[in-house]
Structures are given as structure tokens and as C-alpha cells.
mmCIF file of N, CA and C in Angstrom:
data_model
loop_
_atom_site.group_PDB
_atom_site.id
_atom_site.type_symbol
_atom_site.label_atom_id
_atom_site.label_comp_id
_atom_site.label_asym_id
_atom_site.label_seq_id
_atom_site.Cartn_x
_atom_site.Cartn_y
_atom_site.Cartn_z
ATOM 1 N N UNK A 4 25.688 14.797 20.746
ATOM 2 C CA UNK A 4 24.803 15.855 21.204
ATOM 3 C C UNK A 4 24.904 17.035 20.258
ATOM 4 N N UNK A 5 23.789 17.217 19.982
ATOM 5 C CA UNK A 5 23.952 18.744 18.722
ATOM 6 C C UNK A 5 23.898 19.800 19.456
ATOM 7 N N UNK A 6 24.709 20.355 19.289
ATOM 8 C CA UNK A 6 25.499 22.063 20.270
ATOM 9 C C UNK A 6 25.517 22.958 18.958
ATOM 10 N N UNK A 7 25.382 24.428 19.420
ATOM 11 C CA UNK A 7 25.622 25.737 18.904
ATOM 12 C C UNK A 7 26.366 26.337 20.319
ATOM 13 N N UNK A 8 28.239 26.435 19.668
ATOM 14 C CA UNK A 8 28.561 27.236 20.551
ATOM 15 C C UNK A 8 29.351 28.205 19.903
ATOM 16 N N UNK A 9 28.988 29.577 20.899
ATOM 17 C CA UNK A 9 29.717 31.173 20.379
ATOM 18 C C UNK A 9 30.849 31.034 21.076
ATOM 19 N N UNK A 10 31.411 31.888 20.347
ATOM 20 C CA UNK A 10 32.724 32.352 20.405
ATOM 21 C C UNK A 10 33.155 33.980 20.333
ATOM 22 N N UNK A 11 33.940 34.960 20.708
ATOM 23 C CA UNK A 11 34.253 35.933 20.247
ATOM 24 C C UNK A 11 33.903 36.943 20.870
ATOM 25 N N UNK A 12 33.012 36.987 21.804
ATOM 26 C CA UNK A 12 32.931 37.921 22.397
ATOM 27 C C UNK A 12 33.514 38.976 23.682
ATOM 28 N N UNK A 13 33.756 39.863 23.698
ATOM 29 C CA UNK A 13 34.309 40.976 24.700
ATOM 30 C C UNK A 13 34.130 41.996 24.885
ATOM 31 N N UNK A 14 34.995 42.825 25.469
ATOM 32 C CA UNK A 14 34.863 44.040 25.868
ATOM 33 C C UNK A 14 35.086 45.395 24.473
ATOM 34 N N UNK A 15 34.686 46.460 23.866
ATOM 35 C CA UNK A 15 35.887 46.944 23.381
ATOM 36 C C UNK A 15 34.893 48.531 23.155
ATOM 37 N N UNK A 16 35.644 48.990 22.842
ATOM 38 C CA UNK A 16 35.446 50.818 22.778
ATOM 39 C C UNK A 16 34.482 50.974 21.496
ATOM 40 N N UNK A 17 33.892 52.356 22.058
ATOM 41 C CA UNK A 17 32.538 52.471 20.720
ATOM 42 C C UNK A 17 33.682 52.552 19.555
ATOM 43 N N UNK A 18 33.336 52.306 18.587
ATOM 44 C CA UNK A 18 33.513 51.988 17.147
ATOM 45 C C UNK A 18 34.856 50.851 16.692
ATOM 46 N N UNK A 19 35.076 50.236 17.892
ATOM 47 C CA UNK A 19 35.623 49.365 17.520
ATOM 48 C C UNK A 19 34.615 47.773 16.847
ATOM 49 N N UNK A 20 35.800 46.979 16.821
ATOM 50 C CA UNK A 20 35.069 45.659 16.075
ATOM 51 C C UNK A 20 35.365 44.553 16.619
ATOM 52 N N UNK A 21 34.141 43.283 16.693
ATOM 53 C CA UNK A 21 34.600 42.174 17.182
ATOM 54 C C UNK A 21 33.911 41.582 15.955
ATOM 55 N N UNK A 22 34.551 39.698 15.755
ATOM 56 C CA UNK A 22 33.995 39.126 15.224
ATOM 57 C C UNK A 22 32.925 37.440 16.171
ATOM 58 N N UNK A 23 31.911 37.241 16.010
ATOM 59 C CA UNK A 23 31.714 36.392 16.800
ATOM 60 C C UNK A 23 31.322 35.459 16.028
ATOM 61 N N UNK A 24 31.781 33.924 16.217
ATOM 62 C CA UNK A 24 31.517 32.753 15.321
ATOM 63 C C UNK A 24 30.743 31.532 16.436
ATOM 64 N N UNK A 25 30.436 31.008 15.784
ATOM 65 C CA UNK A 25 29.046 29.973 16.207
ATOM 66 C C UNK A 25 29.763 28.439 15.350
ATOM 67 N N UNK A 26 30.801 27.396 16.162
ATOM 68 C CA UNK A 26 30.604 26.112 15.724
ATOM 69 C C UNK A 26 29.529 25.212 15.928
ATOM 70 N N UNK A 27 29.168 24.095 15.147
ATOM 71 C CA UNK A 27 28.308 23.260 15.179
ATOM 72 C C UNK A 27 28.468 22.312 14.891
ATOM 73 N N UNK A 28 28.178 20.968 14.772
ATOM 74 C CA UNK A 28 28.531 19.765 14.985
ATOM 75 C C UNK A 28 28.394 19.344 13.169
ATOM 76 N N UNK A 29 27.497 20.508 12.351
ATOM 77 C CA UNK A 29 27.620 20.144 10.839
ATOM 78 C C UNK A 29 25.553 19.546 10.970
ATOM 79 N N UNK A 30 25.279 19.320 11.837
ATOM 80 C CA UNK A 30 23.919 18.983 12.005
ATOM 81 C C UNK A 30 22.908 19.928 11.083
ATOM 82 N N UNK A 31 23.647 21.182 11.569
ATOM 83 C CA UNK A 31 22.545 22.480 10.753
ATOM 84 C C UNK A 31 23.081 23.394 9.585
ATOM 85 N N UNK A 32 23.755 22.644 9.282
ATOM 86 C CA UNK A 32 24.549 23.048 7.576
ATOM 87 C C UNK A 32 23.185 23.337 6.801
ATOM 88 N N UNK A 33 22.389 22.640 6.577
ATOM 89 C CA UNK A 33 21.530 22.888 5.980
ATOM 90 C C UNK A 33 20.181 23.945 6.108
ATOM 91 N N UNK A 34 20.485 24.298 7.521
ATOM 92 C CA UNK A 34 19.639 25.165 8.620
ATOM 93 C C UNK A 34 19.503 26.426 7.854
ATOM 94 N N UNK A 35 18.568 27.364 8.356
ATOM 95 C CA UNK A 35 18.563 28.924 8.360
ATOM 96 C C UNK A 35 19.332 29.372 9.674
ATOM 97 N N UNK A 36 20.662 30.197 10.078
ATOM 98 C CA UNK A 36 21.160 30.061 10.934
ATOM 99 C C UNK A 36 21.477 31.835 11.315
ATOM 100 N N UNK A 37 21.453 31.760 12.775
ATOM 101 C CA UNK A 37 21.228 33.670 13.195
ATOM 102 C C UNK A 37 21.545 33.692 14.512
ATOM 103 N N UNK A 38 21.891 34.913 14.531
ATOM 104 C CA UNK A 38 22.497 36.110 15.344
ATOM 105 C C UNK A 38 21.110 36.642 16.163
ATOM 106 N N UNK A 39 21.361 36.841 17.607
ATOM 107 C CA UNK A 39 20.194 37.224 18.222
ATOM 108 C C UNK A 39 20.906 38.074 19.564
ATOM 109 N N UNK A 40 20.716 39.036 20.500
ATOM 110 C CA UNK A 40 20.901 39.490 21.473
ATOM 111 C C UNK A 40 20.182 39.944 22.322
ATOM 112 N N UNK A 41 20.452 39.913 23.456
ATOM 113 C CA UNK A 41 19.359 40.481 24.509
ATOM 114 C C UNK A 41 20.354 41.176 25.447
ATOM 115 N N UNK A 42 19.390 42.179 25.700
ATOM 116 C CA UNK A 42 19.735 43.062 26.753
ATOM 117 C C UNK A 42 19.713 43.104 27.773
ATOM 118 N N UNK A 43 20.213 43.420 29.329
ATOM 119 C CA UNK A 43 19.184 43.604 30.271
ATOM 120 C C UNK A 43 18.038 44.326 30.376
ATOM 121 N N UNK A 44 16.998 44.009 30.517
ATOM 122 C CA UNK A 44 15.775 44.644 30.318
ATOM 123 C C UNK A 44 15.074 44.699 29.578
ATOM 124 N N UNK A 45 15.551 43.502 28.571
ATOM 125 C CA UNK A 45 15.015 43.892 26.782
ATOM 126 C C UNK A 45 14.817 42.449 26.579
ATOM 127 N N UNK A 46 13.878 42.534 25.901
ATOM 128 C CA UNK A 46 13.489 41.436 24.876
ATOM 129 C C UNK A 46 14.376 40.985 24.255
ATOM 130 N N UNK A 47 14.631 39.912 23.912
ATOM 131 C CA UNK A 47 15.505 39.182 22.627
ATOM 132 C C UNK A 47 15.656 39.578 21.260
ATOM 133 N N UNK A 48 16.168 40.033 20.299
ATOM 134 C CA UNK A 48 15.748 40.031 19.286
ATOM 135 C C UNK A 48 16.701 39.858 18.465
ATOM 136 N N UNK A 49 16.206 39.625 17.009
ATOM 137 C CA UNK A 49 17.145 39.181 15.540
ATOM 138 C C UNK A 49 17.610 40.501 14.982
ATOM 139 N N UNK A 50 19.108 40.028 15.181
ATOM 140 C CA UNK A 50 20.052 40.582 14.638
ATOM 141 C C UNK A 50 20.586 40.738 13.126
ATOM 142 N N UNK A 51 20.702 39.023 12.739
ATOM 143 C CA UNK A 51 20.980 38.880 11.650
ATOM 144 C C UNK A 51 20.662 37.531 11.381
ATOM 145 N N UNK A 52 20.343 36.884 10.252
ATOM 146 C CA UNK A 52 20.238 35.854 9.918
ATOM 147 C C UNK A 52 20.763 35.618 8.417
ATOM 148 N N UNK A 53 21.037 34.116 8.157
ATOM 149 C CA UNK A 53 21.667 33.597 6.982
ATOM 150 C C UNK A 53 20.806 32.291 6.736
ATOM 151 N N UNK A 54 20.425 32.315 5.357
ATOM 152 C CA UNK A 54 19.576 30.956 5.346
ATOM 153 C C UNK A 54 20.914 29.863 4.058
ATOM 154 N N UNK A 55 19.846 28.749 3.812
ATOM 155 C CA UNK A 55 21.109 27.583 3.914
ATOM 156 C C UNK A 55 22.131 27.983 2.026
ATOM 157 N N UNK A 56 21.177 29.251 1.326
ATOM 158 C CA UNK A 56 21.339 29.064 0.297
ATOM 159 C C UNK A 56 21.814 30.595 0.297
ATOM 160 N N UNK A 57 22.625 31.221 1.415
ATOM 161 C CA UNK A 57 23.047 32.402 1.416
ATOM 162 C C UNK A 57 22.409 34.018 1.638
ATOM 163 N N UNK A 58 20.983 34.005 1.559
ATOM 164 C CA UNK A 58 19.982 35.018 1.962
ATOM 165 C C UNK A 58 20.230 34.978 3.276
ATOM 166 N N UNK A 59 20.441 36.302 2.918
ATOM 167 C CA UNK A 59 20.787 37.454 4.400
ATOM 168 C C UNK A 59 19.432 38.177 4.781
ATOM 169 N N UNK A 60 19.134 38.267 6.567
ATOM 170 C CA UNK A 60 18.747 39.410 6.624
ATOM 171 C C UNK A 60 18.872 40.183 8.446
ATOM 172 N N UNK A 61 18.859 41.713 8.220
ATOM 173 C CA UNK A 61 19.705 42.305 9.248
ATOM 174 C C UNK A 61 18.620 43.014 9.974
ATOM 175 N N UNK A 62 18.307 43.580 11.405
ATOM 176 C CA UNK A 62 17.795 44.263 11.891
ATOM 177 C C UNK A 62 18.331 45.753 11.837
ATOM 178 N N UNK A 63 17.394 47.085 11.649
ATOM 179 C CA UNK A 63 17.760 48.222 11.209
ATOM 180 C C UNK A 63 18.810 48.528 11.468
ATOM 181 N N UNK A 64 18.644 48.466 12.857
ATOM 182 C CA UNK A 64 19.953 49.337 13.770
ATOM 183 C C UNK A 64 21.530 48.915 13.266
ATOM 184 N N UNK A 65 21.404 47.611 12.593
ATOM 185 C CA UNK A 65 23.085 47.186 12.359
ATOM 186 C C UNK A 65 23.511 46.978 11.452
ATOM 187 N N UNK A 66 22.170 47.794 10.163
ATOM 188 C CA UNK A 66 22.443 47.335 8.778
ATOM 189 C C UNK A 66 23.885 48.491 8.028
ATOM 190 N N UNK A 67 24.610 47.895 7.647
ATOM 191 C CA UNK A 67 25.898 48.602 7.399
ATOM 192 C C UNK A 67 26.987 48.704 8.216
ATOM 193 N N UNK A 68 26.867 47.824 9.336
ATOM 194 C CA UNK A 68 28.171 48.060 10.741
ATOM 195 C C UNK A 68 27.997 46.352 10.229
ATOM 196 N N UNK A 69 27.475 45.216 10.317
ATOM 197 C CA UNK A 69 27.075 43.950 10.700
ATOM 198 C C UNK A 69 27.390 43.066 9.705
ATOM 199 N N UNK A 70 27.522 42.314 9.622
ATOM 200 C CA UNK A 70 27.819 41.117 8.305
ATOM 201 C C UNK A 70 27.913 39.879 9.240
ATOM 202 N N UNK A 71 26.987 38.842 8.283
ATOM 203 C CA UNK A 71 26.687 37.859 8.613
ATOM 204 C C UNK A 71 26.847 36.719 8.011
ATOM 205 N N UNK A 72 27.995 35.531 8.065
ATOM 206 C CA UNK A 72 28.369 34.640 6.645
ATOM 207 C C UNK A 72 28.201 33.538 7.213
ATOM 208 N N UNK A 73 28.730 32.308 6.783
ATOM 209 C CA UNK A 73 28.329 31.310 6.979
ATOM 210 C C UNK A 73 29.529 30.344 6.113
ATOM 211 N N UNK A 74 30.444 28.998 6.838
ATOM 212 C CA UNK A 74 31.401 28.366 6.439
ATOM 213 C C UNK A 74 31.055 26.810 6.929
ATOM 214 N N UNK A 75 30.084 26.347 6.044
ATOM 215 C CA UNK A 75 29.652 25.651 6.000
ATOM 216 C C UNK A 75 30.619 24.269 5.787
ATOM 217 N N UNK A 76 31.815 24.127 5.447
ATOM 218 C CA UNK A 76 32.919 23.308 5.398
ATOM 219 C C UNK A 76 33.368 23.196 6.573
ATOM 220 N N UNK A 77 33.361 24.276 7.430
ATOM 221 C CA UNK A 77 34.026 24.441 8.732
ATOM 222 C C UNK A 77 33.050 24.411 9.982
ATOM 223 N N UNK A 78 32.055 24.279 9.599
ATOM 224 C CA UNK A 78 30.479 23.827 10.382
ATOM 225 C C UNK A 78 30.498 25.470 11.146
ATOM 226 N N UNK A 79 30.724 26.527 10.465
ATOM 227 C CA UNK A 79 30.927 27.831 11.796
ATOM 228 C C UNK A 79 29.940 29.079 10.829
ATOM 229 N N UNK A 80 29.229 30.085 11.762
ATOM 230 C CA UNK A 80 28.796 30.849 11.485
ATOM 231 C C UNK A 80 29.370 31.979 11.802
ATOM 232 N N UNK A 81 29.343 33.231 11.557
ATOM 233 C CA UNK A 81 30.071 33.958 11.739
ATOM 234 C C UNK A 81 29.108 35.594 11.872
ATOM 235 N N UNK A 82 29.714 36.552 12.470
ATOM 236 C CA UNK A 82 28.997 37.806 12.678
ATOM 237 C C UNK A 82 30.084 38.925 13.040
ATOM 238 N N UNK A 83 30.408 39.660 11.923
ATOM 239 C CA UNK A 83 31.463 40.404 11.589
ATOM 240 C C UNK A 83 31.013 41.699 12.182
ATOM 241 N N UNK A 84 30.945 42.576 13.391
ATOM 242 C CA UNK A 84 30.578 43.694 13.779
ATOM 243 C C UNK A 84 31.558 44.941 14.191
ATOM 244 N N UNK A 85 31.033 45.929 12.993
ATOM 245 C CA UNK A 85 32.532 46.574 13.132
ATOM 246 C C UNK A 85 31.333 48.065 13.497
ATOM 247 N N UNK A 86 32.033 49.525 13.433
ATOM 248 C CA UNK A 86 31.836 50.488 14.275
ATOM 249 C C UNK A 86 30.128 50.005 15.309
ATOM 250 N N UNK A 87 30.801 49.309 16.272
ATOM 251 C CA UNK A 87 30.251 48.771 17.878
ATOM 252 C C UNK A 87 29.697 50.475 18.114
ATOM 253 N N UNK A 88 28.509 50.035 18.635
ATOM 254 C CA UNK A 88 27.737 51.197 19.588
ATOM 255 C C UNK A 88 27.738 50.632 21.000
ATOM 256 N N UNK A 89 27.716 51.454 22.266
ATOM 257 C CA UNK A 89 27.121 51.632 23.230
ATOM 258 C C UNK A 89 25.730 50.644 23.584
ATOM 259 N N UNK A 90 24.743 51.050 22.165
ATOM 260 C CA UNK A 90 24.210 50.119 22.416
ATOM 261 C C UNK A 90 23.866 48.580 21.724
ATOM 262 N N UNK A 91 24.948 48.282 21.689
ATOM 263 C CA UNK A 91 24.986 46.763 20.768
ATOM 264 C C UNK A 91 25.463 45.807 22.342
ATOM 265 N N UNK A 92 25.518 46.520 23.097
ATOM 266 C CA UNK A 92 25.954 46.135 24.373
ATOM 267 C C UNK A 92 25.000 44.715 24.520
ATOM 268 N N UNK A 93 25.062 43.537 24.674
ATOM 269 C CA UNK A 93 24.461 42.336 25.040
ATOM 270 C C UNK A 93 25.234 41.234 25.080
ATOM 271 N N UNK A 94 23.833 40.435 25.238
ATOM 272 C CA UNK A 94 24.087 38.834 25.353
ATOM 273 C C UNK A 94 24.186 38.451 23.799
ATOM 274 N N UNK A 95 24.669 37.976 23.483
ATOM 275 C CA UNK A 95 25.164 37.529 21.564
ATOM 276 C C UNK A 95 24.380 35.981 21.615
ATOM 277 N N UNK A 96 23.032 35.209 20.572
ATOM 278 C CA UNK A 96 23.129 34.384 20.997
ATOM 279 C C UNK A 96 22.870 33.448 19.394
ATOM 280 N N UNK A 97 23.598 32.394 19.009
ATOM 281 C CA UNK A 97 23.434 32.439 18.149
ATOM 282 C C UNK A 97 22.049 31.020 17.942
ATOM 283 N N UNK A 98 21.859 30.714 16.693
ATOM 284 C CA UNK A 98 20.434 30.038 16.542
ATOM 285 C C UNK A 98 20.294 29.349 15.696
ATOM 286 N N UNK A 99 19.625 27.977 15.500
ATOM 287 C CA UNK A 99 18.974 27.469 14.305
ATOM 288 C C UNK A 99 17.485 26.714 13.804
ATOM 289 N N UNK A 100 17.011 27.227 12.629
ATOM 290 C CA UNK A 100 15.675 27.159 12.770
ATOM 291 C C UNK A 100 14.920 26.641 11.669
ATOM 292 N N UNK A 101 13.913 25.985 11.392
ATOM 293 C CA UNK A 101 13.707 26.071 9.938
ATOM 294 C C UNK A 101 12.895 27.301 9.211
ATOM 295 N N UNK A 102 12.967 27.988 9.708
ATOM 296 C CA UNK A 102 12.253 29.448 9.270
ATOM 297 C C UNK A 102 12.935 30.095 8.202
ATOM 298 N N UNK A 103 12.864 30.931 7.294
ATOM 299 C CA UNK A 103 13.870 31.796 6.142
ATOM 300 C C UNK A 103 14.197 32.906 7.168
ATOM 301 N N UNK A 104 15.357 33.320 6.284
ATOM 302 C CA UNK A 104 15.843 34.541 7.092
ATOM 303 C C UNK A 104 15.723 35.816 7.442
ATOM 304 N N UNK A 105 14.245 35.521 6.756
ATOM 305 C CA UNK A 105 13.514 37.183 6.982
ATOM 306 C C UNK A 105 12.811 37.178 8.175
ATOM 307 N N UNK A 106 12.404 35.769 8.412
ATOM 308 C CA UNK A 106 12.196 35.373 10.032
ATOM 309 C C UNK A 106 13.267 35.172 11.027
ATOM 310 N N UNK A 107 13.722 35.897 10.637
ATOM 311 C CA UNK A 107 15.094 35.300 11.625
ATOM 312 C C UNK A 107 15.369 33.802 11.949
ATOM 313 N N UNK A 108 14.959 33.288 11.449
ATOM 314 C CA UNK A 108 15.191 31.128 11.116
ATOM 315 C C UNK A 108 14.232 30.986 11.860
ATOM 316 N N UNK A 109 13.098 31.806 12.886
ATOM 317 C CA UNK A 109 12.291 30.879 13.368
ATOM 318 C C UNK A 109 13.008 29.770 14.768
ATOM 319 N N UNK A 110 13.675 30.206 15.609
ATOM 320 C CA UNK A 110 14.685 29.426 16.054
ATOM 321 C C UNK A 110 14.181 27.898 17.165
ATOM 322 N N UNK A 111 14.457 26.803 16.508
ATOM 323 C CA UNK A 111 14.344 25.261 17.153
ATOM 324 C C UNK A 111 15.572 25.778 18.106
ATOM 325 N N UNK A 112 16.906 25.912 18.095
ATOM 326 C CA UNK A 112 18.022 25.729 18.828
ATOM 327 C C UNK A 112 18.630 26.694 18.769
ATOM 328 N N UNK A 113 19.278 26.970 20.060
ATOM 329 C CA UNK A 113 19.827 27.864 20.744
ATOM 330 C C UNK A 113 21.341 27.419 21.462
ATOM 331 N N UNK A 114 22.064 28.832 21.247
ATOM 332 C CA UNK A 114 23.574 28.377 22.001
ATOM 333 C C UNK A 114 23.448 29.055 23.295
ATOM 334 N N UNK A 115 24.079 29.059 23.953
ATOM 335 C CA UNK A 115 24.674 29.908 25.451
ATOM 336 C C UNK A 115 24.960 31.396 24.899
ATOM 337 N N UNK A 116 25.154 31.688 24.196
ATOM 338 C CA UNK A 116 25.551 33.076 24.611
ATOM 339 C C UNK A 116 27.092 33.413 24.420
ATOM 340 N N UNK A 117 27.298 34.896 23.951
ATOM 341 C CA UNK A 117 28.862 35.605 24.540
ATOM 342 C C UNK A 117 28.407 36.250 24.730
ATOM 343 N N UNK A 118 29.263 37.262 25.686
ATOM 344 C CA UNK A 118 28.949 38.122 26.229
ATOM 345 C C UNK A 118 29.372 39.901 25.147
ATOM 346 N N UNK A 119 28.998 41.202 25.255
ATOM 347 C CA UNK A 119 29.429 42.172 23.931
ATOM 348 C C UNK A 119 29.160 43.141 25.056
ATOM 349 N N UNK A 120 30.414 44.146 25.396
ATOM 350 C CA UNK A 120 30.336 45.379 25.987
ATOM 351 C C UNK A 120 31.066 46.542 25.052
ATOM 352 N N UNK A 121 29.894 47.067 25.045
ATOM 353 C CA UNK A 121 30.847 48.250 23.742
ATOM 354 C C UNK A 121 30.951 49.920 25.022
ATOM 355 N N UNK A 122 31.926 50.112 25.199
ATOM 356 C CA UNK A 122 31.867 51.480 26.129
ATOM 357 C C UNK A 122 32.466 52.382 25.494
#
């Protein structure tokens, strides 16, 4: 069964940092692969994305706090988020798509979710 599952997520104080990683079965190594969150009350939207040949791309709000890599040996994606806002507060969800990463991959597949409380 091909799964995207997160990892990493919690609780932690404004400007602290979490890292959240995304294993995969190695299915979407070759994928455009991304970072997405939703809010309560909010639409979904792209965070960050990584396509299969290393092109990055970030939504405004997290460009310079956010980093987005990819360990393609280790089938895991990764989303490095350091001075956390208040409002980065969400559902973390990660994705894979055949879209480039200026589309945010365009997402075929979807994981569950972690959960991100920044207070």
C-alpha cells in the first residue's frame, strides 16, 4: 500500500522550532513532494514544495523561517521550521504530485496530517 506518513509534530512556544518528516514507501522518489497546512477555518494551502531534481518553492509567510529537503535514500521528506509563529498553528500535511514545485506538486496523494501549535 503506498502511504505518506508525518511525523514531528507538537506543541512549542513562538519562535521556537520543530522539524517535520514525511516517510514513504520509495514509490514517490521520483515525485514533486510538499508541505501543506490547514487551519481551522482556513483553506488548505502550500507551504513548501520540493520537486524530484531539488527545486524548491515556499509560500510568503515562511520564506526565511522554513526549509524544505528531501532524502531520497531514506524515502523521507523533511520540513525544517524554525522561529514558529502563532500563526503557523495547523494541521501539517504532507503530499505527492506530478505537478513542479511552483505548483505546489499539484497533489495525487495525501498523508494524515501532524498536528503544529505554536503559543
Amino acid at each position: 500500500q503506498v502511504q505518506l506518513v508525518e511525523s514531528g509534530g507538537g506543541s512549542v512556544q513562538a519562535g521556537g522550532s520543530l522539524r517535520l518528516a514525511c516517510t514513504h514507501s520509495g514509490y514517490y522518489s521520483s515525485y514533486c513532494l510538499g508541505w501543506f497546512r490547514q487551519a481551522p477555518g482556513k483553506e488548505r494551502e502550500g507551504v513548501a514544495a520540493i520537486d524530484s531534481l531539488g527545486s524548491t518553492s515556499y509560500v510568503d509567510s515562511v520564506v526565511g523561517r522554513f526549509t524544505i529537503t528531501r532524502d531520497n535514500a531514506k524515502n523521507t521528506l523533511y520540513l525544517q521550521m524554525n522561529n514558529l509563529k502563532p500563526e503557523d498553528t495547523a494541521m501539517y500535511y504532507c503530499a505527492a504530485g506530478y505537478g513542479g514545485s511552483r505548483s505546489f506538486c499539484s497533489p495525487a496523494y495525501w498523508g494524515q496530517g501532524t498536528q503544529v501549535t505554536v503559543s
